[in-house]
PDB file of C-alpha atoms in Angstrom:
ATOM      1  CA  UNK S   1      10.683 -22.743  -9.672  1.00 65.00           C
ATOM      2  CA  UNK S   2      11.016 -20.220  -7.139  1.00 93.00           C
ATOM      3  CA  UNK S   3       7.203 -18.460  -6.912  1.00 94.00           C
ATOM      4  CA  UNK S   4       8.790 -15.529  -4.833  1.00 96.00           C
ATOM      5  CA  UNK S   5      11.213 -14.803  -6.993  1.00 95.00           C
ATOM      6  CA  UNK S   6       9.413 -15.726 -10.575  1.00 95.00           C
ATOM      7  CA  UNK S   7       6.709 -13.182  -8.854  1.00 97.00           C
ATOM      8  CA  UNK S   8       9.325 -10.533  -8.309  1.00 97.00           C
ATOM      9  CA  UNK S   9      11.064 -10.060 -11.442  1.00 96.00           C
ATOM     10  CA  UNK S  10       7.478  -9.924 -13.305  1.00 96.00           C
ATOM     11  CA  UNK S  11       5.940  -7.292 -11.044  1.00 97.00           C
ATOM     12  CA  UNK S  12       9.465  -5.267 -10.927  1.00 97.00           C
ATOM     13  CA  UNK S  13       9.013  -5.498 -14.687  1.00 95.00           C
ATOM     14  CA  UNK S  14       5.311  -3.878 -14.299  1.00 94.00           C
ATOM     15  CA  UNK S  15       5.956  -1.577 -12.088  1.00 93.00           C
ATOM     16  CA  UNK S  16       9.752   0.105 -12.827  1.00 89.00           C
ATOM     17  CA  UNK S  17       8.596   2.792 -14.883  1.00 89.00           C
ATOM     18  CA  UNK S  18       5.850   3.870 -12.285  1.00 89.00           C
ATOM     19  CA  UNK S  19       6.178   7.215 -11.001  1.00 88.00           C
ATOM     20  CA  UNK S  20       3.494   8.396  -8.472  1.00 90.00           C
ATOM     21  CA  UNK S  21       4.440   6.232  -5.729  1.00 90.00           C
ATOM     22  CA  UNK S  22       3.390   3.127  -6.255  1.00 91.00           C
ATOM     23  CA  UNK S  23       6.504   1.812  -8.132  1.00 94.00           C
ATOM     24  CA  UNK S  24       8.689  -1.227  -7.651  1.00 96.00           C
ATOM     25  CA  UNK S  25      10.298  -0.135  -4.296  1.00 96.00           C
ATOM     26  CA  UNK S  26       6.983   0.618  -2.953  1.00 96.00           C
ATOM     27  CA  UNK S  27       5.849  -3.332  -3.184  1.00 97.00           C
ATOM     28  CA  UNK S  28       9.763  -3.829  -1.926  1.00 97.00           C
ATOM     29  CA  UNK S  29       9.370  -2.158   1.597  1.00 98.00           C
ATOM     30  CA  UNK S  30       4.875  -3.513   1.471  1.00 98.00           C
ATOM     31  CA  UNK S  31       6.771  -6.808   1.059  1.00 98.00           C
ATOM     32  CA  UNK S  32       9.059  -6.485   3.866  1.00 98.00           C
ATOM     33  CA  UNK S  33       6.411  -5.130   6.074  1.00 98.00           C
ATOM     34  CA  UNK S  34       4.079  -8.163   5.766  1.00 98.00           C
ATOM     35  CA  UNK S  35       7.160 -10.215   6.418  1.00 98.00           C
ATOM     36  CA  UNK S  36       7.891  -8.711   9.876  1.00 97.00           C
ATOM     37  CA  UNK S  37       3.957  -8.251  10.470  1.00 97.00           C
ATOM     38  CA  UNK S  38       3.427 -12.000   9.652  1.00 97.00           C
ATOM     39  CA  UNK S  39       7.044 -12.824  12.152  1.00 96.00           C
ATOM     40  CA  UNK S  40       4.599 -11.555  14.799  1.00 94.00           C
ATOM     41  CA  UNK S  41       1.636 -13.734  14.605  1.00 90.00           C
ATOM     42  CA  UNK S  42       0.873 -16.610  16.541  1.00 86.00           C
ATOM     43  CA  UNK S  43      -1.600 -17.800  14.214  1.00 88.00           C
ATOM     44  CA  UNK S  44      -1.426 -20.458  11.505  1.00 91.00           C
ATOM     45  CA  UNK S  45      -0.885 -18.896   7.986  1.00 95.00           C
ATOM     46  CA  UNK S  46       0.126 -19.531   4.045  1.00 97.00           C
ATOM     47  CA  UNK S  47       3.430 -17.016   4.360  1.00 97.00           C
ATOM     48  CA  UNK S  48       3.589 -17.773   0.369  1.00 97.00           C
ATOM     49  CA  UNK S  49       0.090 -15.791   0.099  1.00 98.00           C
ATOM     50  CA  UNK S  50       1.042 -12.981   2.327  1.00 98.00           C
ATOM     51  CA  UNK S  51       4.179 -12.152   0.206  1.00 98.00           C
ATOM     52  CA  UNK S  52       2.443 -12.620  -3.212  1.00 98.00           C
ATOM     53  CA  UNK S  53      -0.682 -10.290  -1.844  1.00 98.00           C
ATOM     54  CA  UNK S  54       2.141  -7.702  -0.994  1.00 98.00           C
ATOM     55  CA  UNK S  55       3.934  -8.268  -4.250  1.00 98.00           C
ATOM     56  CA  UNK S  56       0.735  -8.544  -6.429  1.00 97.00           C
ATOM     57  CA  UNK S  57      -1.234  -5.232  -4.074  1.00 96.00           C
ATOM     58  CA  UNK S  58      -0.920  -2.802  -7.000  1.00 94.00           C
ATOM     59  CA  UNK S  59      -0.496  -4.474 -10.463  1.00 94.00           C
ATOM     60  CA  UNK S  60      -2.888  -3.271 -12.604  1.00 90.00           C
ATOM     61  CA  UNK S  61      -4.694  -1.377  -9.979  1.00 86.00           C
ATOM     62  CA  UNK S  62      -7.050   1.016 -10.207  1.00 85.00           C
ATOM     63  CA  UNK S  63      -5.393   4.150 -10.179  1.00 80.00           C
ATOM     64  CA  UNK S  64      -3.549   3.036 -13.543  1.00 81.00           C
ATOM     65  CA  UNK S  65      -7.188   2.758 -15.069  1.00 84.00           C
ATOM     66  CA  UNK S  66      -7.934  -0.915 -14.672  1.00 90.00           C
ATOM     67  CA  UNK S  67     -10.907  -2.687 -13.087  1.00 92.00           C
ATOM     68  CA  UNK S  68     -11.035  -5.934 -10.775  1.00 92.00           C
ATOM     69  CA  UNK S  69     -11.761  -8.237 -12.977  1.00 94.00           C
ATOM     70  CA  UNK S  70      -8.633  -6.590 -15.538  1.00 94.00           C
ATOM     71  CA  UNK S  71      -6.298  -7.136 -12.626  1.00 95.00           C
ATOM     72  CA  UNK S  72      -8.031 -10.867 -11.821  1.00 96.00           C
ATOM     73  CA  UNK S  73      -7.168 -12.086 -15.467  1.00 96.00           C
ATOM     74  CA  UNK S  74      -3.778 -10.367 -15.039  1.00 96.00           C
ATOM     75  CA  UNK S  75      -2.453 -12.016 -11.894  1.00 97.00           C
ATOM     76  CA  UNK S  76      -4.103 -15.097 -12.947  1.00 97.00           C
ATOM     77  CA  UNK S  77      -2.493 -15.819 -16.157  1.00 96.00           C
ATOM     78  CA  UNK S  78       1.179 -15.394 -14.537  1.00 96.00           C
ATOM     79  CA  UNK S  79       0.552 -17.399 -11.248  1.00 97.00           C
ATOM     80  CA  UNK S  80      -1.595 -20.487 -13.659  1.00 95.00           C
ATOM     81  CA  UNK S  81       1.949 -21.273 -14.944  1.00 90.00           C
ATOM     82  CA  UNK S  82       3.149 -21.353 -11.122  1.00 94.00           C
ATOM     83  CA  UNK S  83       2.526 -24.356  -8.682  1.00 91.00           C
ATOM     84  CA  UNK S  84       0.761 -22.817  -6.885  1.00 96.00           C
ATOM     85  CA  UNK S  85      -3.157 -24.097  -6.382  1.00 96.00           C
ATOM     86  CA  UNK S  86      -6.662 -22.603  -7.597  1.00 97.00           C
ATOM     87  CA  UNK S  87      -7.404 -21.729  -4.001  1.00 97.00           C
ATOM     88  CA  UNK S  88      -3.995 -20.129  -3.574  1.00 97.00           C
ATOM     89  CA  UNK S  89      -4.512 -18.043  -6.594  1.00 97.00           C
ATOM     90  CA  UNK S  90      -7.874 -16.797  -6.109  1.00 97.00           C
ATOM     91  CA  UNK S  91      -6.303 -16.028  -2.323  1.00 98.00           C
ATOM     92  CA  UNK S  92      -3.871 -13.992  -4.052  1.00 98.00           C
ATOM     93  CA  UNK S  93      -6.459 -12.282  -6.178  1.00 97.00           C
ATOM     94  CA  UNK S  94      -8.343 -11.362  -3.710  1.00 97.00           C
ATOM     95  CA  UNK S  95      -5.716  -9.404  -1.454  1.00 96.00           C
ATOM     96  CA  UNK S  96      -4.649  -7.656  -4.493  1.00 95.00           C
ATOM     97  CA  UNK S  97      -8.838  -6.585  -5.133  1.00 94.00           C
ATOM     98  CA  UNK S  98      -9.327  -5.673  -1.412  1.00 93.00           C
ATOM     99  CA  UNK S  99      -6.817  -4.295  -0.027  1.00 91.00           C
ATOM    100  CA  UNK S 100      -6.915  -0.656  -0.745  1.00 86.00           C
ATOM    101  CA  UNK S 101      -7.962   1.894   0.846  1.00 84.00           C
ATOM    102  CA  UNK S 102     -10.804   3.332  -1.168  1.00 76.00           C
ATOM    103  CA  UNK S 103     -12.557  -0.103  -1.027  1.00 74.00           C
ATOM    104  CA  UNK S 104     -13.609  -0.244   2.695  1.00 72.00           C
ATOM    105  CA  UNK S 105     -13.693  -3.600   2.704  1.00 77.00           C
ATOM    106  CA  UNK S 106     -13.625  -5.785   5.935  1.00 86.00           C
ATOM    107  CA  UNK S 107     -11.292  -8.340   4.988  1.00 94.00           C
ATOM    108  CA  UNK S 108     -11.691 -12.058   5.747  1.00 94.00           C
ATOM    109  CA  UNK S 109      -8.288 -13.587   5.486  1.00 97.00           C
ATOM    110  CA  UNK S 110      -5.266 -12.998   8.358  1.00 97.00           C
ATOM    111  CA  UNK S 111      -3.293 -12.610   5.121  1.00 97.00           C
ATOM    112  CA  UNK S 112      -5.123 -10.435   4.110  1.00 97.00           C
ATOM    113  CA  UNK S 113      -5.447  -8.136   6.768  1.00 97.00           C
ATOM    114  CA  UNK S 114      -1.552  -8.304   7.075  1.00 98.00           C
ATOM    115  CA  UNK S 115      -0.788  -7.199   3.268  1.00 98.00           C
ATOM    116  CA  UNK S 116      -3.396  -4.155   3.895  1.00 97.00           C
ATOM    117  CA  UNK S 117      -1.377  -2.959   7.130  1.00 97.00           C
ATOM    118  CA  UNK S 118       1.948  -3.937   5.075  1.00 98.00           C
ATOM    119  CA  UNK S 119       0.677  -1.450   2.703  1.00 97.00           C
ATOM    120  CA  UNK S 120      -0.810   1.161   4.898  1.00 97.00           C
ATOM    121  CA  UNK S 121       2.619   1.413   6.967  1.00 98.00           C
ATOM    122  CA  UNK S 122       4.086   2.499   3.745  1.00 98.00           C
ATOM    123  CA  UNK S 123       1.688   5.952   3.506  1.00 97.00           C
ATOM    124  CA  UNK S 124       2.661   7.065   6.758  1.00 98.00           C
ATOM    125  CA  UNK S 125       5.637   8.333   8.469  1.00 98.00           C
ATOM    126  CA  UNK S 126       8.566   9.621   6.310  1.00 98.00           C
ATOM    127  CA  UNK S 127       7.974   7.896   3.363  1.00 97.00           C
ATOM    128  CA  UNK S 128       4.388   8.442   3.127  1.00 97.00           C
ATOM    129  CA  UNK S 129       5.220  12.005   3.471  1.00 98.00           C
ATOM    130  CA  UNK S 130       7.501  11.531   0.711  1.00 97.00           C
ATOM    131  CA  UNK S 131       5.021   9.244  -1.345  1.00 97.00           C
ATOM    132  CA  UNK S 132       2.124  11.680  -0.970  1.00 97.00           C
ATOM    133  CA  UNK S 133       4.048  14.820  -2.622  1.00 97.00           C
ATOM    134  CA  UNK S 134       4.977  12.477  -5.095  1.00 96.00           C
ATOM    135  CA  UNK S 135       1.593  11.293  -6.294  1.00 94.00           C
ATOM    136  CA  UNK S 136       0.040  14.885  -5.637  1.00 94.00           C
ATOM    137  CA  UNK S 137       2.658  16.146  -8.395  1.00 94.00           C
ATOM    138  CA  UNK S 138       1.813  13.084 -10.471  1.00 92.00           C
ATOM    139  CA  UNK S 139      -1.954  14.215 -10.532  1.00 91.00           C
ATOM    140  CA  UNK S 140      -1.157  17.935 -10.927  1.00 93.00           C
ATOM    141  CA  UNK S 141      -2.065  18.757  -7.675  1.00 94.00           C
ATOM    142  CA  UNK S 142      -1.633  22.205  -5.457  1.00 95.00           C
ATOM    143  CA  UNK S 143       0.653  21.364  -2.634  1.00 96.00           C
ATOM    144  CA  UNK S 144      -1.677  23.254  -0.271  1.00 96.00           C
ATOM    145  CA  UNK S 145      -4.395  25.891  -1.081  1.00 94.00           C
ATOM    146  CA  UNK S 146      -7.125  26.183   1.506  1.00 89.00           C
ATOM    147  CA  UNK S 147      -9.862  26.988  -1.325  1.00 88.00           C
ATOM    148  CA  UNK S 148      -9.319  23.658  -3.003  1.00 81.00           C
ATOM    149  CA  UNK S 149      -9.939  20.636  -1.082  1.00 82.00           C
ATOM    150  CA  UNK S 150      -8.256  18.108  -3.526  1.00 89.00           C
ATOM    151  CA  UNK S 151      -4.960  19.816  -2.489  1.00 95.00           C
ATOM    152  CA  UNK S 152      -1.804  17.617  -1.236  1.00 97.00           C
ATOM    153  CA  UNK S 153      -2.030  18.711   2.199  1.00 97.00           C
ATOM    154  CA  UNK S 154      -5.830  17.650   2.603  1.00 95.00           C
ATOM    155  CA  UNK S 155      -5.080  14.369   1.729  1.00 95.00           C
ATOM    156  CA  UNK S 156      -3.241  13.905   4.939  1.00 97.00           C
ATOM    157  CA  UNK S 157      -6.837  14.493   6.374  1.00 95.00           C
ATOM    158  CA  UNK S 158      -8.622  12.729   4.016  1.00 94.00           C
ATOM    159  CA  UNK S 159      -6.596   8.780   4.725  1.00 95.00           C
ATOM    160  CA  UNK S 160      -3.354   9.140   6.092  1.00 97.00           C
ATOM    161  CA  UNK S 161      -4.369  10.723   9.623  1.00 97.00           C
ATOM    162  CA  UNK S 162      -7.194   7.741  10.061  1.00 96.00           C
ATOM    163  CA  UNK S 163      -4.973   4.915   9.029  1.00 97.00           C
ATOM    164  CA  UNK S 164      -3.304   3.962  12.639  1.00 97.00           C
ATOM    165  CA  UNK S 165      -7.332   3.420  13.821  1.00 96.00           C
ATOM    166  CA  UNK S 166      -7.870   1.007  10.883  1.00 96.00           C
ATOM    167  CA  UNK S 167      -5.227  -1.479  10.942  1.00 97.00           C
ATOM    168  CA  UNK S 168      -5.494  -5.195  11.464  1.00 96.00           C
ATOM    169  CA  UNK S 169      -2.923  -6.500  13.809  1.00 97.00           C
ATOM    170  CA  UNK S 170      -0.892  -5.372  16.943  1.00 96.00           C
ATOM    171  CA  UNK S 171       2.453  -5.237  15.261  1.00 96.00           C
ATOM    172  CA  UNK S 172       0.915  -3.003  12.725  1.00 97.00           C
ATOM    173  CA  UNK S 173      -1.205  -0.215  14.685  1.00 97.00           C
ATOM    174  CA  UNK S 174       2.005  -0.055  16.932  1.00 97.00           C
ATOM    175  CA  UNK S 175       4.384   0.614  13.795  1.00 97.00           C
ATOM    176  CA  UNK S 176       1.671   2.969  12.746  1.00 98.00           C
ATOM    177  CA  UNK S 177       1.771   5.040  15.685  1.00 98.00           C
ATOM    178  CA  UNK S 178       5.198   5.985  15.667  1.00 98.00           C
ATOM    179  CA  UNK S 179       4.686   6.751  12.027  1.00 98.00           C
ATOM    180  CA  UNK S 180       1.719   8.615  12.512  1.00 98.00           C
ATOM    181  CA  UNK S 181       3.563  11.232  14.984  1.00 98.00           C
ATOM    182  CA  UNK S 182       5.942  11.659  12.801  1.00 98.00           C
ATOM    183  CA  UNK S 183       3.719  12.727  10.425  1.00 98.00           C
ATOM    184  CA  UNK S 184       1.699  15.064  12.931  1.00 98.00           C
ATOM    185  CA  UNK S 185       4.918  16.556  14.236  1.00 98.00           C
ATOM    186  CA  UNK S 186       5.410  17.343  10.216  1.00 98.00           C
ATOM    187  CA  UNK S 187       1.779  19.056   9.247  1.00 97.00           C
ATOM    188  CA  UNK S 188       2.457  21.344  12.702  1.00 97.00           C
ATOM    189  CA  UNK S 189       5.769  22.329  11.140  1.00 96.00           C
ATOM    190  CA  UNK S 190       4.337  22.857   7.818  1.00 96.00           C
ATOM    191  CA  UNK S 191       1.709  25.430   9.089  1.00 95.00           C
ATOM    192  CA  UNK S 192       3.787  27.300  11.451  1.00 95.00           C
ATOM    193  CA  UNK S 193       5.903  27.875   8.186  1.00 94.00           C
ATOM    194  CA  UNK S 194       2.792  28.779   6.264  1.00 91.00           C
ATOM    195  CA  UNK S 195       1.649  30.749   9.084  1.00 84.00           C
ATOM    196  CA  UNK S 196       4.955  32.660  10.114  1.00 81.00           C
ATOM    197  CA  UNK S 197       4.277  31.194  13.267  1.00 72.00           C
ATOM    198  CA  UNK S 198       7.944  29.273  13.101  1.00 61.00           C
TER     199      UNK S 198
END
């Protein structure tokens, strides 16, 4: 049995029908980012667990209303029937439990810290533009309205903006610059539209 695959075809399963951004292709492109993140290192490390974190980074998260030990029992039941090993598993567990954002967690594992700046990659730039519309309309929220602070916009403020100072490796903060001006060169556009300033 292929564990990449096997993986693949259950979270794709989990995830197809999810619609505020952190669907199926999501965990596609996290995946391929901790591929070419983990291409770059020179240090020793299980690439198995770095593309299972990726591909296991938002089942049951969270946002969909479950808690850590919910997702724990989840990913643990499908990878038991797996080869993989206790230690592997728990590793795998772990990244998925860690790795967000909202935790603020300093991570302990290299594959870790690679999933996290797989998934971080994917807020900014074009697509994280994209994504971040996407889950402000999934929560009902204004697209900008300086009164309310939980606005679309804000949210740029709130994580996206502070992402390129918080990643883990070199590959990653220098993909995340590029994305980052992207993303700065956007918000100055949006307000000289808003402004009449364009």
């Amino acid at each position: 049995m292929n564990v990449i695959e096997y993986s693949k075809e259950y979270v794709k399963n989990r995830l197809i029908n999810e619609k505020t951004g952190h669907d199926w292709h999501h965990t596609l492109r996290v995946l391929e980012n901790a591929k070419r993140i983990a291409a770059k290192t020179n240090d020793v490390l299980d690439l198995t667990i770095v593309q299972l974190g990726a591909l296991f980074h938002d089942v049951a998260d969270h946002k969909f209303g479950y808690s850590d030990i919910d997702r724990k029992n989840i990913i643990e039941s499908f990878l038991v029937n797996t080869s993989l090993t206790r230690n592997q598993i728990e590793h795998v567990i772990y990244i998925a439990n860690n790795t967000s954002f909202s935790k603020g967690t300093a991570l302990q594992t290299l594959e870790s810290k690679i999933v996290q700046d797989a998934d971080r990659l994917d807020a900014l730039g074009a697509i994280g533009i994209a994504r971040t519309f996407t889950f402000g309309g999934a929560f009902k929220r204004d697209i900008y309205n300086p009164e309310e602070k939980n606005d679309t916009i804000s949210h740029f403020y709130d994580k996206l903006l502070k992402l390129k100072d918080l990643m883990n490796t070199e590959e990653g903060r220098v993909e995340a610059e590029k994305r980052e001006k992207f993303m700065t060169q956007f918000l100055e556009q949006f307000y000289s539209e808003i402004l009449g300033t364009n």
